[in-house]
PDB file of C-alpha atoms and ligand atoms in Angstrom:
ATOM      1  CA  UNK R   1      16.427 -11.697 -10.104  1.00 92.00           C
ATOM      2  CA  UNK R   2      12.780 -12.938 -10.009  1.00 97.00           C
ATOM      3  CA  UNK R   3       9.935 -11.076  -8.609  1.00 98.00           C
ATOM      4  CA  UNK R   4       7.907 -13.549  -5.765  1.00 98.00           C
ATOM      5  CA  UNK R   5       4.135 -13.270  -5.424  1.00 98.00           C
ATOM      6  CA  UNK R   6       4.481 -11.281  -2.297  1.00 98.00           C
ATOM      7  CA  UNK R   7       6.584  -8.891  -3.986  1.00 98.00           C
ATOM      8  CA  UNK R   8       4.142  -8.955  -6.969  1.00 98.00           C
ATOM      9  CA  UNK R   9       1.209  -8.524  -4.544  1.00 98.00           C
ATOM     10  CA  UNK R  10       2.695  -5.489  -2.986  1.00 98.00           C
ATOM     11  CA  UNK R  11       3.791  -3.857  -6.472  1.00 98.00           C
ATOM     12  CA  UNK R  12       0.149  -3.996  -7.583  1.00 98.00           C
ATOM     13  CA  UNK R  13      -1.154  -3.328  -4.289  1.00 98.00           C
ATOM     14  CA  UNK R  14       0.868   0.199  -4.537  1.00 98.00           C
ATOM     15  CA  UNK R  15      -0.355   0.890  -8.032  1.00 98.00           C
ATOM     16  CA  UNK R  16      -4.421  -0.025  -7.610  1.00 98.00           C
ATOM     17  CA  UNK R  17      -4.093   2.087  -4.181  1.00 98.00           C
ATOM     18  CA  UNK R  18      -2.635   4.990  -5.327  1.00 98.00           C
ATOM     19  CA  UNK R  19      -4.432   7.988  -5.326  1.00 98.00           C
ATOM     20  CA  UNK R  20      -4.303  11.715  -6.352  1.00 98.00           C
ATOM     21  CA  UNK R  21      -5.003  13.201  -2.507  1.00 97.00           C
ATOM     22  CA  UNK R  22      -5.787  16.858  -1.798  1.00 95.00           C
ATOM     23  CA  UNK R  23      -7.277  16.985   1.503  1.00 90.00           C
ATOM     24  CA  UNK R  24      -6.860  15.106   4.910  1.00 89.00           C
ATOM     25  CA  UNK R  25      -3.357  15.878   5.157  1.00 97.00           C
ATOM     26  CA  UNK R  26      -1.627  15.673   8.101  1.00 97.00           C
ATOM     27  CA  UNK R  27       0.936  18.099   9.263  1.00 96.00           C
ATOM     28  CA  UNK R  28       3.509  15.490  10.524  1.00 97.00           C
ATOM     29  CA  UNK R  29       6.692  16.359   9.148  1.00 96.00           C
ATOM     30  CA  UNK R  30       8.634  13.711   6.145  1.00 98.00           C
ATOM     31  CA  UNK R  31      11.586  11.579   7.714  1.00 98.00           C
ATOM     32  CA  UNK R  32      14.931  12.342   5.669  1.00 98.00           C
ATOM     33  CA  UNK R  33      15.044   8.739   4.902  1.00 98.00           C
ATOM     34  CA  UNK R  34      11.634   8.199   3.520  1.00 98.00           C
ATOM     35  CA  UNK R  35      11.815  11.702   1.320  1.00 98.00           C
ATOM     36  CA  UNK R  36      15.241  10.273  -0.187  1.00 98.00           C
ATOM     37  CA  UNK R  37      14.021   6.461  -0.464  1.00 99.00           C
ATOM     38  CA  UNK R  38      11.252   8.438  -2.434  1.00 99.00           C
ATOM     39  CA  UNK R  39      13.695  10.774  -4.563  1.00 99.00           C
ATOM     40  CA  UNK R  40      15.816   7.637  -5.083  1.00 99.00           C
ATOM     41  CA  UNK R  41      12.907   6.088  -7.013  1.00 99.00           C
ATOM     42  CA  UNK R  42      11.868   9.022  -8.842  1.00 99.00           C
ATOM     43  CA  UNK R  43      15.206   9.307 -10.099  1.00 99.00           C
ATOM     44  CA  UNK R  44      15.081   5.909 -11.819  1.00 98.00           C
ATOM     45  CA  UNK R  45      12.238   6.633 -14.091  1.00 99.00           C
ATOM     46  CA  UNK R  46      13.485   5.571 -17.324  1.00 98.00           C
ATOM     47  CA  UNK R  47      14.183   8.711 -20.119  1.00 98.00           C
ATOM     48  CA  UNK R  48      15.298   8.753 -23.459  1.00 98.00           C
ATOM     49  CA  UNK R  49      18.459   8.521 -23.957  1.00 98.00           C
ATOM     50  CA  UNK R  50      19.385   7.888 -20.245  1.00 98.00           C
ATOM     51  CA  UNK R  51      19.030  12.061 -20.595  1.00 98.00           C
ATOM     52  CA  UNK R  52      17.865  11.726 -16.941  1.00 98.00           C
ATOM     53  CA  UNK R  53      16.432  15.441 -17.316  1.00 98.00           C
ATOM     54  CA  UNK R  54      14.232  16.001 -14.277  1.00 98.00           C
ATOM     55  CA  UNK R  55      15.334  18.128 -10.947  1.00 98.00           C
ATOM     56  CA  UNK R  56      13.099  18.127  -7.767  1.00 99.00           C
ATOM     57  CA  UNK R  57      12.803  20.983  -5.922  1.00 99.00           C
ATOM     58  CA  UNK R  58      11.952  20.684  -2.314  1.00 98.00           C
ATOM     59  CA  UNK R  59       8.896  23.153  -0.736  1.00 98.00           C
ATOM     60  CA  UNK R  60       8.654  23.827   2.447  1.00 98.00           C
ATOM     61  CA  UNK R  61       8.153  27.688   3.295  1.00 98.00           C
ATOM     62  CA  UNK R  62       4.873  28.693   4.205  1.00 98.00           C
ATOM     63  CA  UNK R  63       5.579  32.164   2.265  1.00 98.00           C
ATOM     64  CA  UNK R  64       6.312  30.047  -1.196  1.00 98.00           C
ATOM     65  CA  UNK R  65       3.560  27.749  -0.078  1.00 98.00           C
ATOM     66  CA  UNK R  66       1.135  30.961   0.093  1.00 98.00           C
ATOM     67  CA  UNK R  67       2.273  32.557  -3.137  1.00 98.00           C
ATOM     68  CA  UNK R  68       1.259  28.974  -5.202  1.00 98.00           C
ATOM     69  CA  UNK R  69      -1.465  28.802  -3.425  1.00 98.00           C
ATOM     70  CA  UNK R  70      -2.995  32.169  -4.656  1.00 98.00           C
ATOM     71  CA  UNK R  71      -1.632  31.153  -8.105  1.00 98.00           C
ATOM     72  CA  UNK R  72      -4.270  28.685  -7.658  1.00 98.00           C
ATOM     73  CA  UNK R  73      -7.141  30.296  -6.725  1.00 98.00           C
ATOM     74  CA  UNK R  74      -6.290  32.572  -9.604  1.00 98.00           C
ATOM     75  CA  UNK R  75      -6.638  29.595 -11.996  1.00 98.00           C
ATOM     76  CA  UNK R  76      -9.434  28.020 -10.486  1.00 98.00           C
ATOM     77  CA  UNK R  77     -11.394  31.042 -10.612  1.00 98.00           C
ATOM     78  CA  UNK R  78     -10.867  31.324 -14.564  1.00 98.00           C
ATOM     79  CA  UNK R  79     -11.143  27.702 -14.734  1.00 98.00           C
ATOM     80  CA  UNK R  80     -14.619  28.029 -13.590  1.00 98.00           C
ATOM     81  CA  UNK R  81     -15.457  30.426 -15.948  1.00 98.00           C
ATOM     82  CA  UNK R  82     -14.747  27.771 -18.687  1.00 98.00           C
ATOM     83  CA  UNK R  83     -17.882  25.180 -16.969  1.00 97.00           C
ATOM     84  CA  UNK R  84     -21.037  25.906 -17.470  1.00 97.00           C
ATOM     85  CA  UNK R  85     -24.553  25.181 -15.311  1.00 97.00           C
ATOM     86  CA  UNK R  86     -24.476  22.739 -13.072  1.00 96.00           C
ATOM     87  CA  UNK R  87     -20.884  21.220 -14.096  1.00 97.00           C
ATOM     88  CA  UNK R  88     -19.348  24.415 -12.848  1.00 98.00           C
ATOM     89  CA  UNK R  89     -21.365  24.162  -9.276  1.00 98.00           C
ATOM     90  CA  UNK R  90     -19.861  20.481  -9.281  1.00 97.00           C
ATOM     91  CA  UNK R  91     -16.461  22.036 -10.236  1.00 98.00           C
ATOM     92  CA  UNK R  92     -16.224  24.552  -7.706  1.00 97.00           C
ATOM     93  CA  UNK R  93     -17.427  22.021  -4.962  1.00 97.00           C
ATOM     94  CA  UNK R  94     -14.614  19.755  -5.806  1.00 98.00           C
ATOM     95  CA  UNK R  95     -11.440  20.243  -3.235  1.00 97.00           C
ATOM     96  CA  UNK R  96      -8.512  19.800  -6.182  1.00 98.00           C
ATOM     97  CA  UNK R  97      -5.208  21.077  -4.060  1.00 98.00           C
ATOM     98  CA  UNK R  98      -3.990  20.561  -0.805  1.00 98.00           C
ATOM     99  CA  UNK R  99      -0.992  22.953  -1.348  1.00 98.00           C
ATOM    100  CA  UNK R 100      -0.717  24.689   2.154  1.00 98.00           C
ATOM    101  CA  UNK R 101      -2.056  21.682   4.003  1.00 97.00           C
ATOM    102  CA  UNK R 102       0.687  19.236   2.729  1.00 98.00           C
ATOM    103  CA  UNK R 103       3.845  19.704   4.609  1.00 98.00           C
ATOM    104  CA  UNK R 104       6.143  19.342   1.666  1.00 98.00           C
ATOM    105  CA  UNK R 105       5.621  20.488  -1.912  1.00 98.00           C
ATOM    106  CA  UNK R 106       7.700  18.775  -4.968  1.00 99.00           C
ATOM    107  CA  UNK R 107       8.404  20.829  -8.394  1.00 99.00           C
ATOM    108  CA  UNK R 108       9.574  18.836 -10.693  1.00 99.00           C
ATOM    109  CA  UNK R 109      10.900  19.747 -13.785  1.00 99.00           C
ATOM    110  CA  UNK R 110      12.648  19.037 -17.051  1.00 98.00           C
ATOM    111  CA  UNK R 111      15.814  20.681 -18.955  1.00 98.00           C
ATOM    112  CA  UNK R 112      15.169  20.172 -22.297  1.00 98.00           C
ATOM    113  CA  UNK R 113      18.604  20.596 -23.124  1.00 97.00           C
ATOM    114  CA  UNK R 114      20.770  18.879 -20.420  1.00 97.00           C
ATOM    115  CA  UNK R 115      22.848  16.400 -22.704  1.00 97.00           C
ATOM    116  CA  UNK R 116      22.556  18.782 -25.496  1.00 96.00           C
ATOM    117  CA  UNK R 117      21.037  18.864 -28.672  1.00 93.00           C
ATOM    118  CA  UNK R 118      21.169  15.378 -30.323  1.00 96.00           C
ATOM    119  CA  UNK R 119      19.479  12.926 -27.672  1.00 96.00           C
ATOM    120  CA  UNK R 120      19.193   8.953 -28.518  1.00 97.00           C
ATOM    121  CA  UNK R 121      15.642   8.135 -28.885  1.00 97.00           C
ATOM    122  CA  UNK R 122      14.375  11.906 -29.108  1.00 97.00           C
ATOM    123  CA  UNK R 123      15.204  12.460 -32.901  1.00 97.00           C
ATOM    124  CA  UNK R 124      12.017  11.562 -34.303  1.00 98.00           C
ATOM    125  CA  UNK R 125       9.749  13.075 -31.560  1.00 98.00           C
ATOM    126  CA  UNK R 126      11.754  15.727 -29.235  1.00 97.00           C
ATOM    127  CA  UNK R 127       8.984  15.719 -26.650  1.00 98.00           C
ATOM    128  CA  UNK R 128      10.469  12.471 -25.118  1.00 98.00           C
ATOM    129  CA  UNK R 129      11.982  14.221 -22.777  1.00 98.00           C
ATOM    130  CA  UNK R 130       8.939  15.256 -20.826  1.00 98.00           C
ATOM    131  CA  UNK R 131       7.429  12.281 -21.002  1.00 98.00           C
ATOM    132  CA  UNK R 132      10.645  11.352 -18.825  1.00 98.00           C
ATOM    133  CA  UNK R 133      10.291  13.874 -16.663  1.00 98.00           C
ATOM    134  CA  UNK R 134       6.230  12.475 -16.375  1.00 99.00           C
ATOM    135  CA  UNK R 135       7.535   8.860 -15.583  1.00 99.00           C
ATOM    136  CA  UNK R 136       9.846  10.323 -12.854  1.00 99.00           C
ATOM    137  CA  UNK R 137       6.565  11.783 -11.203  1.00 99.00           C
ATOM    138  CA  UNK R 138       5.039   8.664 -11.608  1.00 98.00           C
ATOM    139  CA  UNK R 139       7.879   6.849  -9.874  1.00 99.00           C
ATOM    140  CA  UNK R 140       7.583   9.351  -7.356  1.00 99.00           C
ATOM    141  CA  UNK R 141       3.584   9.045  -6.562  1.00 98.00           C
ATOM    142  CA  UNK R 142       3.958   5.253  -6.631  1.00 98.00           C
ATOM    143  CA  UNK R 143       6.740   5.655  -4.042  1.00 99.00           C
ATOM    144  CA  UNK R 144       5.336   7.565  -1.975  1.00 98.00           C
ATOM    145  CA  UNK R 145       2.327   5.414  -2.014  1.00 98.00           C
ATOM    146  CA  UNK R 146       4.663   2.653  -0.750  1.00 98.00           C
ATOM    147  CA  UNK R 147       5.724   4.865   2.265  1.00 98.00           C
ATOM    148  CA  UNK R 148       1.900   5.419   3.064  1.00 98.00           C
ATOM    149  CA  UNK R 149       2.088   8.899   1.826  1.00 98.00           C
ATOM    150  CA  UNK R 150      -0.262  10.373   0.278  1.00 98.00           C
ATOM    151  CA  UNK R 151       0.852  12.828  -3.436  1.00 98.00           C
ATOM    152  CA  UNK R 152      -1.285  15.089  -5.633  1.00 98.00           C
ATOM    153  CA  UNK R 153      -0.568  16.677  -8.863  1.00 98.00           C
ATOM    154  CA  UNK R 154      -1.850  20.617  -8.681  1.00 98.00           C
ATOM    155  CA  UNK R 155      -1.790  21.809 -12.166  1.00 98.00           C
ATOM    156  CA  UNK R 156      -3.626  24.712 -11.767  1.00 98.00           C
ATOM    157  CA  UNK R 157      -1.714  26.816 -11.849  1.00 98.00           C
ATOM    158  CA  UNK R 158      -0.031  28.918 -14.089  1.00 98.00           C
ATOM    159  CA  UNK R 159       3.631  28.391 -14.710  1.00 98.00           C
ATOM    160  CA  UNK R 160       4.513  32.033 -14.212  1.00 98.00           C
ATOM    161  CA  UNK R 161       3.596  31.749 -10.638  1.00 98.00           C
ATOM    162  CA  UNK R 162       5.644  28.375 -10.046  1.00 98.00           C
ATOM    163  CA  UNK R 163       8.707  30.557 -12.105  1.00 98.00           C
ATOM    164  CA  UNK R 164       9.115  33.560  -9.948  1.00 98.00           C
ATOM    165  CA  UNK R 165       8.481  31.615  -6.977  1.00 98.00           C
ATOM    166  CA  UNK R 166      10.990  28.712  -6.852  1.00 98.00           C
ATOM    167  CA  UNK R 167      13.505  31.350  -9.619  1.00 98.00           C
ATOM    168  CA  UNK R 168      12.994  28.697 -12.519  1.00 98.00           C
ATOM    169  CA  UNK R 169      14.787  30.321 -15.416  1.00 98.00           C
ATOM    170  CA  UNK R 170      12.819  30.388 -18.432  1.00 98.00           C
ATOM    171  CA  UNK R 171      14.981  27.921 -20.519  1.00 98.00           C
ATOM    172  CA  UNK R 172      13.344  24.762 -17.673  1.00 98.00           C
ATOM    173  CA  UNK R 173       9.937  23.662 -17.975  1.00 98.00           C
ATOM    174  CA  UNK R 174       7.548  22.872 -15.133  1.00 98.00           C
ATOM    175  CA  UNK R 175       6.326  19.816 -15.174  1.00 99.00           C
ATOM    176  CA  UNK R 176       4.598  18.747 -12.101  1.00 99.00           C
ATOM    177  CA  UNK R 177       3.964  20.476  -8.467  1.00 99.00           C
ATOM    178  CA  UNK R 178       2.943  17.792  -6.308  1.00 98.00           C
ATOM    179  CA  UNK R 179       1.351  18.270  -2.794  1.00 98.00           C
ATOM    180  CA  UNK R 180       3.456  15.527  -0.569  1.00 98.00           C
ATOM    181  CA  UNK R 181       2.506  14.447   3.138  1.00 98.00           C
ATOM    182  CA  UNK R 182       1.227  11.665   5.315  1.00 98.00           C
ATOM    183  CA  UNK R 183      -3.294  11.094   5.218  1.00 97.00           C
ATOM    184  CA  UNK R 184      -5.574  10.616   7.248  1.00 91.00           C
ATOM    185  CA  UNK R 185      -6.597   7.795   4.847  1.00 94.00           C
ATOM    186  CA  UNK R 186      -6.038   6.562   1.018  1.00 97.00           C
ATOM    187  CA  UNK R 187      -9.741   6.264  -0.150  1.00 97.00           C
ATOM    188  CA  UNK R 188     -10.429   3.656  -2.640  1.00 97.00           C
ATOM    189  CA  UNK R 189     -11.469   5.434  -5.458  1.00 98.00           C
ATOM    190  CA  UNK R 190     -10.643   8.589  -7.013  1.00 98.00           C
ATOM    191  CA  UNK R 191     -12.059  11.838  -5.605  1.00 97.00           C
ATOM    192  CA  UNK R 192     -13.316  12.743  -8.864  1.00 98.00           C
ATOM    193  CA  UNK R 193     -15.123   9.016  -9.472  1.00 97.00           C
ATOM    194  CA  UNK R 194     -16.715   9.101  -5.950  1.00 97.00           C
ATOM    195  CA  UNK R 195     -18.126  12.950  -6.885  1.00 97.00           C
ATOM    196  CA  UNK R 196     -19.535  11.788 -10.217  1.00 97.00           C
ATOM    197  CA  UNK R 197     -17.144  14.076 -11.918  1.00 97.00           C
ATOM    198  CA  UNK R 198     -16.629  10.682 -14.131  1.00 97.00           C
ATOM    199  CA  UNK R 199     -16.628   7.710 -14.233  1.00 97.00           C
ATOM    200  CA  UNK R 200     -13.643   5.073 -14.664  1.00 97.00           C
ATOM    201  CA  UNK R 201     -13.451   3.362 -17.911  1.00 96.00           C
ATOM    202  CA  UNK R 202     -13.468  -0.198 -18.176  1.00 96.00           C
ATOM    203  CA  UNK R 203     -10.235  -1.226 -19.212  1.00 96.00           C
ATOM    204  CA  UNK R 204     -11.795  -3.615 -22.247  1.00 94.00           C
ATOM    205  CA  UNK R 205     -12.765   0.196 -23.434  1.00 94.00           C
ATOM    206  CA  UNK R 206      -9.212   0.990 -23.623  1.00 95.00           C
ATOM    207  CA  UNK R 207      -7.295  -1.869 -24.745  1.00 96.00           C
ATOM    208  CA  UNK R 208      -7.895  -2.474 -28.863  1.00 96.00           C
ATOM    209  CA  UNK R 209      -6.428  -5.159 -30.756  1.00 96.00           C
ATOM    210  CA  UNK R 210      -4.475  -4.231 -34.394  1.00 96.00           C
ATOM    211  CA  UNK R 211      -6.114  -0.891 -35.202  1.00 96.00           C
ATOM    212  CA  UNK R 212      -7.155   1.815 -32.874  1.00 92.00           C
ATOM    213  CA  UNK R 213     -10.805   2.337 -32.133  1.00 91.00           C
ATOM    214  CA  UNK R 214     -12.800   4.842 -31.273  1.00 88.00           C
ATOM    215  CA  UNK R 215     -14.194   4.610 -27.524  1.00 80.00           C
ATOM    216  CA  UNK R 216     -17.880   5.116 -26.376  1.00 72.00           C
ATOM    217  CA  UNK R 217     -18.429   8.522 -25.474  1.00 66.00           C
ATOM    218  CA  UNK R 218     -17.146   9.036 -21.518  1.00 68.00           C
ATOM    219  CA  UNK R 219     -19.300  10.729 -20.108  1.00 67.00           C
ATOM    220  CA  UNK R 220     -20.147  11.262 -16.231  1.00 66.00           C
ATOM    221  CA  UNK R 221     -23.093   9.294 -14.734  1.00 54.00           C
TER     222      UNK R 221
HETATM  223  C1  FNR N   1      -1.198  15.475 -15.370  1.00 97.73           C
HETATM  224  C2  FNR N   1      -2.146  15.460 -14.204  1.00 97.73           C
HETATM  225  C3  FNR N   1      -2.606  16.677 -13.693  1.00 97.73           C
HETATM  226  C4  FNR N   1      -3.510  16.670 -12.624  1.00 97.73           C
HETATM  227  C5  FNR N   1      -3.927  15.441 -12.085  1.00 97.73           C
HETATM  228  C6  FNR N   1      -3.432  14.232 -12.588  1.00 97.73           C
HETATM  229  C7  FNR N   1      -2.544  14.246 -13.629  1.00 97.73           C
HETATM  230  C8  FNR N   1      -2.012  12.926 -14.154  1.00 97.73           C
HETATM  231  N1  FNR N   1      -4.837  15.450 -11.036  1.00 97.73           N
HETATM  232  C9  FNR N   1      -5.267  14.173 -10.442  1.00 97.73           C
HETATM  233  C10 FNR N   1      -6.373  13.499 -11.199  1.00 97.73           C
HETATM  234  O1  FNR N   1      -7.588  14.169 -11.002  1.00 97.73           O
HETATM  235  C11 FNR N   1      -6.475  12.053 -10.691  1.00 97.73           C
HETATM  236  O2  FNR N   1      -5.265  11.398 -10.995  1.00 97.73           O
HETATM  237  C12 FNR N   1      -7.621  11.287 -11.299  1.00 97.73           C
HETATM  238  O3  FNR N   1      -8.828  11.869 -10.925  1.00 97.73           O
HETATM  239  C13 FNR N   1      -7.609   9.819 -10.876  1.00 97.73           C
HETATM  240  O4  FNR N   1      -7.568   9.724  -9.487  1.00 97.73           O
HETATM  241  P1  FNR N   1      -6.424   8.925  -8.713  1.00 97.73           P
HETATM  242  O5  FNR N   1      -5.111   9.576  -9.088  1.00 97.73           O
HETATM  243  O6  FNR N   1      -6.466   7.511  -9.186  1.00 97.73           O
HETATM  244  O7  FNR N   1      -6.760   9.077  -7.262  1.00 97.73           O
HETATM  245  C14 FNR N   1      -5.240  16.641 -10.480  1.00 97.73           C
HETATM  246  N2  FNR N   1      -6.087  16.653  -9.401  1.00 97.73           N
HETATM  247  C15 FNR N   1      -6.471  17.822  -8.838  1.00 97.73           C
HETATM  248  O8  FNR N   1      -7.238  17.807  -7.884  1.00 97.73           O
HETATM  249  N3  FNR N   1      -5.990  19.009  -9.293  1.00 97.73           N
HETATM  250  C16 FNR N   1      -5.167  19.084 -10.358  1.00 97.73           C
HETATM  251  O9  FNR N   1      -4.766  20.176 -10.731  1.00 97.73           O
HETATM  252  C17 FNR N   1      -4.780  17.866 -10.990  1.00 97.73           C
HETATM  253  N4  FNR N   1      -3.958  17.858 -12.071  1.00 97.73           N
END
């Protein structure tokens, strides 16, 4: 099966217009059939070993909602401690979760031991199966990019406060929380680019040819 332009157009399209959104979200509830077209695709992220390790669970109570949400502030308030001068006036300016606004919220997570010990393809480096679990959040954001929702990653947030309140036994890990809902609008640049957290790097930075080399320091304008 062959790929046409249009379907090319609208692949890249999806990827260059994707963005990490935490505010201007709308309260409109998720149709069952987008939020499953969406789970669908997450669910075909590749993993190693076809371990398929991930599990999404679904947030919708204002109550579980509220109790992430001060799990957050409680992060953000020690993250700030970390910044110093005017970097941590820029970082506390900076809107970085839209956890109560966003009607749905999506944990996902990884069991590290769902086909058992011996996985094909994790032998040599066991943390494979996260990175799964990362490409099935990546499926997911691109997804729901397609469906003209907007996703954002909250990570902080500590995962004790993600545990207790979705009962996540100890032996899963937390990979993602993501804030999921329809936007106002899908700006074209990152938040963080458009505050002059940083800038984006120019890909020629990033790509190196036969041995790795070290990148110009990347530092905000
Ligand atoms: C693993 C991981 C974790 C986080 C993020 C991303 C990823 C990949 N990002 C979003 C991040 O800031 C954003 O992706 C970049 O700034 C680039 O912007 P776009 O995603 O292209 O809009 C993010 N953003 C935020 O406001 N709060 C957060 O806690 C996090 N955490």
């Amino acid at each position: 099966m062959n790929i046409s332009q249009e379907e090319r157009d609208a692949v890249y399209k999806t990827i260059f217009s994707r963005r990490d959104v935490r505010r201007e979200f709308k309260p409109d509830p998720i149709p069952n059939d987008v939020l499953e077209r969406v789970l669908l695709a997450a669910h075909h992220a590749p993993s190693v070993g076809f371990m398929q390790p991930w599990d999404f669970i679904l947030v919708t109570k204002p109550e579980s909602k509220n109790q992430i949400k001060q799990g957050f502030l409680q992060a953000h308030a020690e993250a700030t401690e970390l910044f110093e001068g005017e970097r941590q006036t820029q970082y506390k300016s900076l809107k970085l979760e839209g956890i109560e606004e966003a009607p749905l919220g999506i944990c996902i997570t990884c069991d590290r031991s769902r086909t058992g010990s011996v996985v094909l393809g994790r032998t040599a480096k066991p943390e494979m199966d996260l990175f799964s679990a990362v490409c099935a959040v990546q499926n997911l954001w691109l997804a729901a990019r397609a469906e003209n929702l907007g996703a954002g990653w909250v990570s902080i947030v500590h995962d004790k406060v993600i545990r207790d309140t979705l009962n996540i036994p100890e032996s899963i890990d937390i990979i993602a929380y993501l804030c999921v809902g329809y936007v106002e609008t899908f700006h074209d640049t990152p938040d963080l680019e458009r505050a002059g957290w940083l800038p984006r790097r120019d890909v020629s930075s990033a790509v190196h040819y036969e041995s790795w080399q070290e990148t110009k320091s990347h530092k905000p304008k």
